[in-house]
């Protein structure tokens, strides 16, 4: 298939038996349209797939087109396995993607079972069709840079130097987010095509072929206190130590190579892309060893930058974990972004909420932006972001918007949008969803739940409860995911999607699902003893049962 085959369908013509089913079909098409390698059903993060294989994809399309209101489609790791009668208030689709039993949840088993066509990894928002392109991660990254600016740089990143790596599906957002925050950002990337792609879509301004050239561009922009984004072709495992050795100390250092996956993600130093592709076929064990060894150099340099005074953080790619396994004892002195910068927000269930215009009409999103800017004028995080995003973030695939909203706020927005759909103010229905990296929805002891106050980092009951709760609350799609590839055994998370089609039933579904989704997040953090969550419980009247276990 060619790129052209991955078009997003817009307008009001239905191919399914109702808007809810049509919405889910369009969302699946959308993750492929904006994905990294749609021919292989890959959306992002090296192996995150929209469906197990093409026969599964086609069977899902067929099932969605024929699905009745009172039926539920079951999807197991990207493969549809049946359509069963439920009832009109039940989810249309439920999914379990890549969940392996504890002792067996290892990368090596995953690769074997993937080959045997027993499993596939859905990433977070890939397998359950919630990905909206780079906007989500642009916003998340921008939010992190803003928090760092607040805490360390007097709220001003102009003239500051950010060093990072990886220009893939998620990492490709870094240059834009860094420049939007006002900084000079250098991103090291080993694959020239990735650099070209980010330049073409306007996320990256400049390309450099040598470190000297890149550093000169950064220095000049710093002197002028102007934002710039530079992509440097090279291997971060070699470039980071070289910058450190030259005595240059960036203000902020992170990394978003796909270091979580030692086989299909990270590219070890000294190997070409072709040599890595060959090793993937012939010697996975060797590839894992050389990738880990390369990560050791990469993270040793990051620790070195931290010693020199850079603000260094792990951006959710397990790079510290692999470095530690490779012998970098101090790897975990680098904090993870969630604990370091975002936890107070998550404790109030403020997180990455998003909505998608199923009509494919960008004006729908702009009209919702207008409402948000009026209603949340005093909310700095929301209003600042929406204004910036309008100016700087191009729509990809179906027009969509993300904003960090919390308990009650999400429901309020969704009900207003459902009214706008009902009254014909928008040209079509809107789908609401969120990242799995959300208060009640993820256990990941090296990303989301590292150093939880009560020590509950690895307890995966929370996302399971969240998924069962949104199922019982009539969401349209609910998914339970666990890690695959290098994330195998590291995480469990839950996804939810609800469609505002303008009906009274949608009011009920949105109200129940979105309110209960964030309530479960507040309860999770309240249980762990976070004051912000306990305050939210009180302020919003969430019916928490306190047994005193963590009083
Ligand atoms: P991707 O596979 O699409 O892209 C990774 C990029 O890194 C590729 O372009 C690759 O060429 C490049 N790369 C690999 N090794 C390199 C090296 N040694 N030096 C320089 N470049 C190298 O992955 P993605 O979707 O961009 O995700 C990147 C990572 O971020 C993944 O581990 C993903 O799971 C993680 N992630 C974290 C969050 C979060 O929680 N903040 C969100 C999304 C993704």
Coordinates of C-alpha atoms and ligand atoms in Angstrom, one line a residue:
X1 CA 0.0 0.0 0.0
X2 CA 1.1 3.6 -0.5
X3 CA 0.8 6.5 1.9
X4 CA -2.2 7.6 -0.3
X5 CA -4.1 4.6 0.8
X6 CA -4.1 5.8 4.4
X7 CA -6.6 8.6 4.0
X8 CA -8.8 9.8 6.8
X9 CA -12.5 9.8 6.0
X10 CA -14.4 12.9 6.9
X11 CA -17.9 14.3 6.2
X12 CA -21.2 12.9 7.4
X13 CA -21.6 9.8 5.3
X14 CA -21.7 6.7 7.5
X15 CA -20.2 3.4 6.4
X16 CA -21.3 1.8 9.7
X17 CA -24.7 1.3 11.4
X18 CA -24.2 4.3 13.6
X19 CA -21.9 7.2 14.4
X20 CA -20.3 5.4 17.4
X21 CA -19.1 2.6 15.2
X22 CA -18.2 5.0 12.4
X23 CA -16.2 7.0 14.9
X24 CA -14.1 4.0 16.0
X25 CA -13.5 3.0 12.4
X26 CA -12.3 6.6 11.6
X27 CA -10.1 6.6 14.6
X28 CA -8.4 3.4 13.5
X29 CA -7.9 4.8 10.0
X30 CA -6.5 8.0 11.6
X31 CA -3.8 6.3 13.7
X32 CA -2.5 4.7 10.5
X33 CA -2.8 8.0 8.5
X34 CA -0.6 9.7 11.1
X35 CA 1.5 6.7 12.0
X36 CA 5.2 6.1 11.3
X37 CA 5.0 2.9 9.1
X38 CA 1.4 2.3 8.2
X39 CA 2.3 -0.4 5.6
X40 CA 3.3 -2.5 8.6
X41 CA 0.5 -1.2 10.8
X42 CA 3.1 0.5 13.0
X43 CA 2.0 3.8 14.6
X44 CA 5.0 4.7 16.8
X45 CA 7.6 3.5 19.3
X46 CA 9.2 1.0 17.0
X47 CA 6.6 -1.7 17.3
X48 CA 3.3 -0.1 18.5
X49 CA 0.7 -1.4 16.1
X50 CA -2.9 -0.5 15.2
X51 CA -3.8 -4.2 14.5
X52 CA -2.0 -7.5 14.6
X53 CA -1.7 -8.0 10.9
X54 CA -3.6 -7.1 7.7
X55 CA -6.1 -9.9 7.9
X56 CA -6.9 -8.8 11.5
X57 CA -7.1 -5.1 10.3
X58 CA -9.5 -6.0 7.5
X59 CA -11.6 -8.2 9.8
X60 CA -11.9 -5.3 12.3
X61 CA -13.1 -3.0 9.5
X62 CA -15.7 -5.6 8.5
X63 CA -16.8 -6.1 12.1
X64 CA -17.1 -2.3 12.8
X65 CA -19.1 -1.8 9.6
X66 CA -21.6 -4.4 10.6
X67 CA -21.7 -3.9 14.3
X68 CA -25.1 -3.3 15.9
X69 CA -25.7 -0.8 18.7
X70 CA -26.2 -3.7 21.2
X71 CA -23.1 -5.7 20.2
X72 CA -19.5 -5.7 21.5
X73 CA -16.5 -6.5 19.4
X74 CA -13.7 -8.3 21.3
X75 CA -10.1 -7.6 20.2
X76 CA -7.2 -9.7 21.6
X77 CA -3.7 -8.1 20.9
X78 CA -4.9 -6.5 17.7
X79 CA -6.9 -9.5 16.4
X80 CA -10.7 -9.5 16.4
X81 CA -12.0 -12.6 18.0
X82 CA -15.7 -12.3 18.1
X83 CA -18.8 -10.1 18.2
X84 CA -21.2 -10.8 21.1
X85 CA -24.6 -9.4 22.1
X86 CA -24.4 -7.1 25.1
X87 CA -26.6 -4.0 25.3
X88 CA -26.9 -0.5 23.9
X89 CA -25.1 1.1 26.9
X90 CA -22.2 -1.3 26.7
X91 CA -18.9 -0.5 25.0
X92 CA -18.8 -1.3 21.3
X93 CA -15.2 -2.5 21.5
X94 CA -13.2 -4.0 24.3
X95 CA -9.6 -4.9 24.0
X96 CA -6.8 -6.6 25.8
X97 CA -3.5 -6.0 24.2
X98 CA -0.2 -7.7 25.0
X99 CA -0.9 -8.8 28.6
X100 CA 1.5 -11.6 29.6
X101 CA 1.6 -13.4 32.9
X102 CA 4.3 -12.0 35.2
X103 CA 7.0 -14.6 35.2
X104 CA 6.8 -14.8 31.4
X105 CA 6.5 -11.1 30.6
X106 CA 10.0 -10.7 29.1
X107 CA 11.1 -9.1 25.8
X108 CA 12.5 -12.4 24.5
X109 CA 9.2 -14.2 25.0
X110 CA 7.3 -11.3 23.4
X111 CA 9.5 -11.4 20.3
X112 CA 8.9 -15.2 20.0
X113 CA 5.1 -14.9 20.5
X114 CA 4.9 -12.0 18.1
X115 CA 6.6 -14.2 15.5
X116 CA 4.2 -17.0 16.3
X117 CA 1.4 -14.5 15.7
X118 CA 0.0 -14.9 19.3
X119 CA 0.4 -11.3 20.4
X120 CA 1.2 -7.8 19.3
X121 CA 2.0 -4.6 21.2
X122 CA -0.5 -1.8 21.0
X123 CA 1.8 0.9 22.5
X124 CA -0.4 3.0 24.6
X125 CA -2.7 4.8 22.1
X126 CA -1.8 2.9 18.9
X127 CA -3.6 -0.4 19.4
X128 CA -6.7 1.3 20.7
X129 CA -6.8 4.0 18.0
X130 CA -6.4 7.0 20.2
X131 CA -3.2 8.5 18.8
X132 CA -3.6 12.0 17.3
X133 CA -0.2 12.4 15.8
X134 CA 2.6 14.4 17.5
X135 CA 0.4 17.1 19.1
X136 CA -0.1 15.0 22.3
X137 CA 3.6 14.6 22.9
X138 CA 4.4 18.1 21.8
X139 CA 2.0 19.3 24.5
X140 CA 3.5 16.9 27.1
X141 CA 7.0 17.9 26.3
X142 CA 6.2 21.6 26.2
X143 CA 4.5 21.1 29.6
X144 CA 7.7 19.5 31.0
X145 CA 9.9 22.3 29.6
X146 CA 7.6 24.9 31.1
X147 CA 7.7 23.2 34.5
X148 CA 11.5 23.2 34.3
X149 CA 11.6 26.8 33.3
X150 CA 9.4 27.7 36.3
X151 CA 11.5 25.8 38.7
X152 CA 15.1 26.4 37.5
X153 CA 15.2 29.3 35.0
X154 CA 13.0 32.1 36.3
X155 CA 10.2 31.0 33.9
X156 CA 12.2 31.9 30.8
X157 CA 14.0 29.4 28.5
X158 CA 15.3 32.1 26.0
X159 CA 19.0 31.7 25.6
X160 CA 18.9 28.2 27.1
X161 CA 20.3 25.1 25.4
X162 CA 18.4 21.8 25.5
X163 CA 20.2 18.7 24.3
X164 CA 18.2 15.6 23.4
X165 CA 18.0 12.7 20.9
X166 CA 15.4 10.8 18.8
X167 CA 13.2 12.3 16.1
X168 CA 10.7 9.4 15.8
X169 CA 6.9 9.3 16.2
X170 CA 7.1 10.8 19.7
X171 CA 10.6 12.2 19.9
X172 CA 9.9 14.2 16.7
X173 CA 7.9 16.6 18.8
X174 CA 10.8 17.7 20.9
X175 CA 12.3 20.4 18.5
X176 CA 8.9 22.1 18.2
X177 CA 8.1 21.9 21.9
X178 CA 11.6 23.2 22.8
X179 CA 11.3 26.1 20.3
X180 CA 7.8 26.9 21.4
X181 CA 9.2 27.1 25.0
X182 CA 11.8 29.7 23.6
X183 CA 14.9 27.5 23.9
X184 CA 17.7 26.5 21.5
X185 CA 17.2 22.8 21.1
X186 CA 19.6 20.2 19.6
X187 CA 18.2 16.8 18.7
X188 CA 20.6 14.0 17.7
X189 CA 19.1 11.4 15.3
X190 CA 20.7 8.5 13.6
X191 CA 18.3 8.1 10.7
X192 CA 18.5 10.8 8.1
X193 CA 14.9 10.1 6.9
X194 CA 13.6 10.9 10.3
X195 CA 15.3 14.3 10.2
X196 CA 13.9 15.0 6.7
X197 CA 10.4 14.0 7.8
X198 CA 10.4 16.4 10.8
X199 CA 11.7 19.2 8.6
X200 CA 9.0 18.6 6.0
X201 CA 6.2 18.9 8.5
X202 CA 7.7 22.0 10.1
X203 CA 8.6 20.5 13.5
X204 CA 12.4 21.0 12.9
X205 CA 14.0 24.1 11.6
X206 CA 17.6 23.2 10.7
X207 CA 19.7 20.2 9.9
X208 CA 23.4 19.9 10.7
X209 CA 25.8 17.2 9.5
X210 CA 28.6 17.8 12.0
X211 CA 28.6 18.6 15.7
X212 CA 30.7 21.7 15.1
X213 CA 28.0 23.0 12.7
X214 CA 25.2 22.1 15.1
X215 CA 26.9 23.7 18.2
X216 CA 27.6 26.9 16.2
X217 CA 23.9 27.3 15.3
X218 CA 22.9 26.7 18.9
X219 CA 25.4 29.1 20.3
X220 CA 24.4 31.8 17.8
X221 CA 20.7 31.4 18.7
X222 CA 21.6 31.5 22.4
X223 CA 23.5 34.7 22.0
X224 CA 20.5 36.3 20.2
X225 CA 18.1 34.7 22.8
X226 CA 16.1 33.4 19.9
X227 CA 14.5 29.9 19.7
X228 CA 16.0 27.4 17.2
X229 CA 15.7 23.7 16.6
X230 CA 18.6 21.8 15.1
X231 CA 18.6 18.1 14.0
X232 CA 22.1 16.6 14.0
X233 CA 22.7 13.3 12.1
X234 CA 24.6 11.0 14.5
X235 CA 24.5 8.5 17.3
X236 CA 23.6 10.0 20.7
X237 CA 25.8 7.4 22.4
X238 CA 28.8 9.1 20.7
X239 CA 27.6 12.7 20.4
X240 CA 26.5 13.1 24.1
X241 CA 29.9 12.0 25.5
X242 CA 31.7 14.2 22.9
X243 CA 29.8 17.3 24.0
X244 CA 30.5 16.5 27.6
X245 CA 34.2 16.0 26.8
X246 CA 34.3 19.4 25.1
X247 CA 33.3 21.0 28.4
X248 CA 29.9 22.2 27.1
X249 CA 27.1 22.0 29.6
X250 CA 23.6 22.2 28.2
X251 CA 21.0 23.7 30.5
X252 CA 18.6 20.8 30.0
X253 CA 19.4 17.2 28.8
X254 CA 17.0 14.4 28.0
X255 CA 16.6 11.6 25.4
X256 CA 13.8 10.2 23.4
X257 CA 15.4 7.5 21.3
X258 CA 13.4 4.3 21.4
X259 CA 15.8 3.0 24.1
X260 CA 13.1 0.9 25.6
X261 CA 13.6 -1.7 22.8
X262 CA 17.1 -3.0 22.5
X263 CA 16.2 -4.9 19.3
X264 CA 13.7 -2.9 17.2
X265 CA 14.3 0.5 18.7
X266 CA 17.7 1.7 19.8
X267 CA 20.6 1.9 17.3
X268 CA 23.9 1.0 18.9
X269 CA 27.0 3.1 18.2
X270 CA 29.3 1.8 15.4
X271 CA 26.5 0.0 13.5
X272 CA 24.7 1.2 10.4
X273 CA 20.9 1.0 10.1
X274 CA 21.4 -1.8 7.6
X275 CA 23.7 -3.8 9.9
X276 CA 21.1 -3.5 12.7
X277 CA 18.4 -4.7 10.3
X278 CA 20.5 -7.7 9.5
X279 CA 21.2 -8.5 13.2
X280 CA 17.5 -8.3 13.9
X281 CA 17.2 -11.3 11.6
X282 CA 20.3 -13.2 12.6
X283 CA 21.3 -12.5 16.2
X284 CA 18.9 -10.8 18.6
X285 CA 21.0 -11.6 21.6
X286 CA 24.1 -9.9 20.2
X287 CA 22.0 -6.9 19.2
X288 CA 20.6 -6.6 22.7
X289 CA 24.1 -6.7 24.2
X290 CA 25.6 -4.1 21.9
X291 CA 22.6 -1.8 22.3
X292 CA 22.8 -2.1 26.1
X293 CA 26.6 -1.3 25.9
X294 CA 25.9 1.7 23.8
X295 CA 23.2 2.9 26.2
X296 CA 25.8 2.7 29.0
X297 CA 27.9 5.4 27.3
X298 CA 24.8 7.4 26.5
X299 CA 23.6 7.5 30.1
X300 CA 27.0 7.9 31.6
X301 CA 27.3 11.1 29.7
X302 CA 23.8 12.1 30.9
X303 CA 24.9 11.5 34.5
X304 CA 28.1 13.6 33.7
X305 CA 25.9 16.5 32.5
X306 CA 23.9 16.2 35.7
X307 CA 27.1 16.5 37.7
X308 CA 28.0 19.6 35.8
X309 CA 24.7 21.2 36.7
X310 CA 22.4 20.4 33.7
X311 CA 18.8 19.7 34.5
X312 CA 18.6 16.1 33.3
X313 CA 15.5 13.9 33.1
X314 CA 14.4 10.5 31.8
X315 CA 11.6 11.1 29.3
X316 CA 9.9 7.7 29.6
X317 CA 12.0 5.4 27.4
X318 CA 13.6 3.1 29.9
X319 CA 17.0 4.3 29.1
X320 CA 18.1 4.4 32.8
X321 CA 16.8 0.9 33.3
X322 CA 19.0 -0.6 30.5
X323 CA 21.9 1.5 31.6
X324 CA 21.6 0.2 35.1
X325 CA 21.4 -3.4 33.8
X326 CA 24.6 -2.6 31.8
X327 CA 26.4 -1.4 35.0
X328 CA 25.7 2.3 35.3
X329 CA 25.1 2.3 39.1
X330 CA 24.1 6.0 39.2
X331 CA 21.6 5.8 36.3
X332 CA 18.6 6.3 38.7
X333 CA 20.1 9.5 40.0
X334 CA 18.5 10.9 36.9
X335 CA 14.9 11.6 37.8
X336 CA 11.9 10.6 35.6
X337 CA 9.8 13.4 34.2
X338 CA 6.5 12.3 35.8
X339 CA 7.8 12.3 39.4
X340 CA 10.0 15.3 38.9
X341 CA 7.6 17.6 37.2
X342 CA 4.0 16.3 36.7
X343 CA 3.0 14.4 39.8
X344 CA 1.1 17.3 41.5
X345 CA -1.0 17.6 38.4
X346 CA -1.7 13.9 38.1
X347 CA -2.6 13.8 41.8
X348 CA -5.6 16.0 40.9
X349 CA -6.2 13.9 37.8
X350 CA -5.2 16.7 35.6
X351 CA -3.8 15.0 32.5
X352 CA -3.6 14.8 28.7
X353 CA -7.2 14.8 27.6
X354 CA -7.9 15.0 23.9
X355 CA -10.7 15.3 21.3
X356 CA -10.9 14.6 17.6
X357 CA -13.2 16.1 14.9
X358 CA -14.6 13.1 13.2
X359 CA -16.0 15.3 10.4
X360 CA -12.3 16.1 9.5
X361 CA -13.3 19.8 9.7
X362 CA -10.6 21.9 11.4
X363 CA -13.3 24.6 12.2
X364 CA -14.9 22.2 14.7
X365 CA -11.7 22.2 16.7
X366 CA -11.3 25.9 16.5
X367 CA -14.9 26.4 17.8
X368 CA -14.1 24.1 20.7
X369 CA -10.8 26.1 21.2
X370 CA -12.9 29.3 21.5
X371 CA -15.1 27.7 24.1
X372 CA -12.1 26.5 26.1
X373 CA -10.4 30.0 25.9
X374 CA -13.5 31.6 27.3
X375 CA -14.3 29.0 29.9
X376 CA -10.8 28.3 31.1
X377 CA -9.4 31.8 30.6
X378 CA -7.9 31.7 34.2
X379 CA -6.4 28.3 33.7
X380 CA -2.8 29.2 32.6
X381 CA -1.9 25.7 31.5
X382 CA -5.0 25.3 29.3
X383 CA -5.3 28.8 27.9
X384 CA -1.5 29.3 27.2
X385 CA -1.3 25.9 25.5
X386 CA -4.4 26.4 23.3
X387 CA -3.2 29.7 22.1
X388 CA 0.2 28.4 21.3
X389 CA -1.1 25.2 19.7
X390 CA -3.4 27.2 17.4
X391 CA -0.5 29.1 16.1
X392 CA 2.3 26.5 16.0
X393 CA 0.9 23.0 15.8
X394 CA -0.3 21.8 12.4
X395 CA -3.2 19.3 12.4
X396 CA -2.2 15.8 11.3
X397 CA -4.9 13.4 10.1
X398 CA -8.2 14.2 11.7
X399 CA -8.1 17.6 13.4
X400 CA -7.6 17.2 17.1
X401 CA -6.7 19.1 20.2
X402 CA -5.1 18.1 23.5
X403 CA -5.3 20.0 26.8
X404 CA -4.5 19.1 30.4
X405 CA -7.9 19.1 32.1
X406 CA -8.9 17.5 35.4
X407 CA -11.8 16.0 37.3
X408 CA -15.1 17.6 36.4
X409 CA -13.5 19.9 33.7
X410 CA -13.3 17.1 31.2
X411 CA -17.0 16.2 31.7
X412 CA -18.0 19.8 31.5
X413 CA -16.2 20.3 28.2
X414 CA -17.5 17.1 26.7
X415 CA -21.2 17.9 27.6
X416 CA -20.9 21.3 26.1
X417 CA -19.4 19.8 22.9
X418 CA -22.2 17.2 22.8
X419 CA -24.6 20.1 22.9
X420 CA -22.8 21.9 20.1
X421 CA -23.0 18.7 18.0
X422 CA -26.7 18.4 18.8
X423 CA -27.4 22.0 17.9
X424 CA -25.6 21.8 14.6
X425 CA -22.8 24.2 15.7
X426 CA -20.2 21.6 14.7
X427 CA -20.1 19.8 11.4
X428 CA -19.9 16.4 13.0
X429 CA -19.5 14.3 16.1
X430 CA -16.4 14.5 18.3
X431 CA -14.5 11.7 19.9
X432 CA -13.0 12.2 23.4
X433 CA -10.1 10.2 24.7
X434 CA -6.9 10.6 26.6
X435 CA -3.4 9.3 26.9
X436 CA -2.9 6.1 29.0
X437 CA -0.3 8.1 30.9
X438 CA -3.1 9.5 33.0
X439 CA -3.8 9.5 36.7
X440 CA -5.9 6.4 37.2
X441 CA -4.8 4.6 34.0
X442 CA -1.2 3.5 34.3
X443 CA 1.2 1.5 36.4
X444 CA 4.7 1.8 35.2
X445 CA 7.3 1.7 38.0
X446 CA 10.0 3.3 35.8
X447 CA 7.8 6.0 34.3
X448 CA 4.4 6.9 35.7
X449 CA 4.6 5.4 39.2
X450 CA 8.3 5.7 40.2
X451 CA 8.8 6.4 43.9
X452 CA 5.1 6.6 44.8
X453 CA 4.7 7.9 48.3
X454 CA 3.2 4.7 49.6
X455 CA 5.6 2.4 47.7
X456 CA 2.8 1.2 45.4
X457 CA 5.0 1.7 42.2
X458 CA 4.4 -1.8 40.7
X459 CA 0.8 -2.5 41.8
X460 CA -1.2 -2.9 38.6
X461 CA -4.7 -3.1 40.2
X462 CA -5.2 0.6 39.5
X463 CA -5.4 0.6 35.7
X464 CA -7.4 -2.7 35.7
X465 CA -10.0 -1.0 38.1
X466 CA -10.0 2.0 35.8
X467 CA -10.7 -0.1 32.7
X468 CA -13.5 -2.0 34.4
X469 CA -15.0 1.2 35.7
X470 CA -15.0 2.9 32.3
X471 CA -16.6 -0.2 30.9
X472 CA -19.3 -0.1 33.5
X473 CA -19.7 3.6 32.8
X474 CA -20.7 3.0 29.2
X475 CA -17.6 4.2 27.4
X476 CA -17.5 3.3 23.7
X477 CA -14.1 1.7 23.7
X478 CA -12.1 0.4 26.6
X479 CA -8.7 -1.3 26.4
X480 CA -6.2 -2.9 28.8
X481 CA -2.6 -2.8 27.6
X482 CA 0.6 -4.1 28.9
X483 CA 4.1 -3.6 27.7
X484 CA 5.6 -5.4 24.7
X485 CA 9.1 -5.4 23.2
X486 CA 11.4 -3.8 25.6
X487 CA 8.5 -2.7 27.8
X488 CA 7.5 -6.3 28.4
X489 CA 6.8 -6.8 32.1
X490 CA 7.2 -3.1 32.8
X491 CA 3.7 -1.6 32.6
X492 CA 0.0 -2.0 32.5
X493 CA -2.3 0.7 31.4
X494 CA -5.9 1.4 30.3
X495 CA -7.4 3.4 27.4
X496 CA -10.9 4.8 27.0
X497 CA -12.8 6.5 24.1
X498 CA -16.2 8.1 24.2
X499 CA -18.1 9.6 21.3
X500 CA -20.1 12.8 21.5
X501 CA -22.7 12.2 18.7
X502 CA -25.1 14.8 20.0
X503 CA -27.6 12.3 21.5
X504 CA -29.0 12.2 25.0
X505 CA -27.4 8.8 25.4
X506 CA -24.0 10.3 24.6
X507 CA -24.6 12.8 27.5
X508 CA -25.0 9.9 29.8
X509 CA -22.0 8.0 28.4
X510 CA -19.7 11.1 28.5
X511 CA -20.9 12.1 32.0
X512 CA -20.4 8.7 33.5
X513 CA -17.2 7.6 31.7
X514 CA -15.2 10.8 31.9
X515 CA -16.3 11.7 35.5
X516 CA -15.5 8.2 36.8
X517 CA -12.3 7.9 34.8
X518 CA -10.8 11.0 36.5
X519 CA -12.4 10.1 39.9
X520 CA -10.4 6.8 39.8
X521 CA -7.3 8.8 39.2
X522 CA -7.9 11.1 42.2
X523 CA -8.7 8.0 44.3
X524 CA -5.5 6.3 43.2
X525 CA -3.3 9.2 44.4
X526 CA -5.4 9.8 47.5
X527 CA -4.8 6.2 48.4
X528 CA -1.1 6.8 48.1
X529 CA -1.4 9.8 50.4
X530 CA -0.9 12.8 48.1
X531 CA -2.3 16.0 49.6
X532 CA -3.4 17.4 46.3
X533 CA -5.6 14.3 45.7
X534 CA -7.0 14.4 49.3
X535 CA -7.8 18.0 48.7
X536 CA -9.5 17.2 45.4
X537 CA -11.6 14.4 47.1
X538 CA -12.9 17.0 49.6
X539 CA -13.4 19.9 47.1
X540 CA -15.1 17.8 44.5
X541 CA -17.0 15.5 46.8
X542 CA -15.6 12.3 45.5
X543 CA -17.0 9.4 47.6
X544 CA -13.8 8.0 48.9
X545 CA -13.7 5.2 51.5
X546 CA -10.7 5.8 53.8
X547 CA -9.8 2.7 55.8
X548 CA -6.9 4.6 57.4
X549 CA -4.3 2.4 55.8
X550 CA -2.1 5.3 54.7
X551 CA -3.4 7.9 57.1
Ligands
LIG1 P1 10.5 5.8 17.3 O1 10.9 4.4 17.2 O2 9.4 6.2 16.4 O3 11.7 6.8 17.1 C1 12.9 6.6 17.8 C2 14.0 7.4 17.1 O4 15.2 7.3 17.8 C3 14.2 6.8 15.7 O5 14.1 7.9 14.8 C4 15.6 6.3 15.7 O6 16.3 6.4 14.5 C5 16.3 7.1 16.8 N1 17.4 6.5 17.4 C6 17.5 5.2 17.9 N2 18.7 5.0 18.5 C7 19.4 6.2 18.4 C8 20.7 6.6 18.8 N3 21.5 5.7 19.5 N4 21.1 7.8 18.5 C9 20.3 8.7 17.8 N5 19.0 8.3 17.4 C10 18.6 7.1 17.7 O7 10.0 6.0 18.8 P2 9.1 7.2 19.4 O8 7.7 6.9 19.1 O9 9.7 8.5 19.0 O10 9.3 7.0 21.0 C11 10.6 7.2 21.5 C12 10.7 6.7 22.9 O11 9.9 7.5 23.8 C13 10.1 5.3 23.1 O12 10.9 4.6 24.0 C14 8.8 5.5 23.6 O13 8.2 4.4 24.2 C15 9.0 6.7 24.5 N6 7.8 7.5 24.8 C16 7.7 8.1 26.0 C17 6.6 8.9 26.3 C18 6.5 9.5 27.6 O14 6.0 8.9 28.4 N7 7.1 10.7 27.7 C19 5.7 9.1 25.3 C20 5.8 8.5 24.1 C21 6.9 7.7 23.9

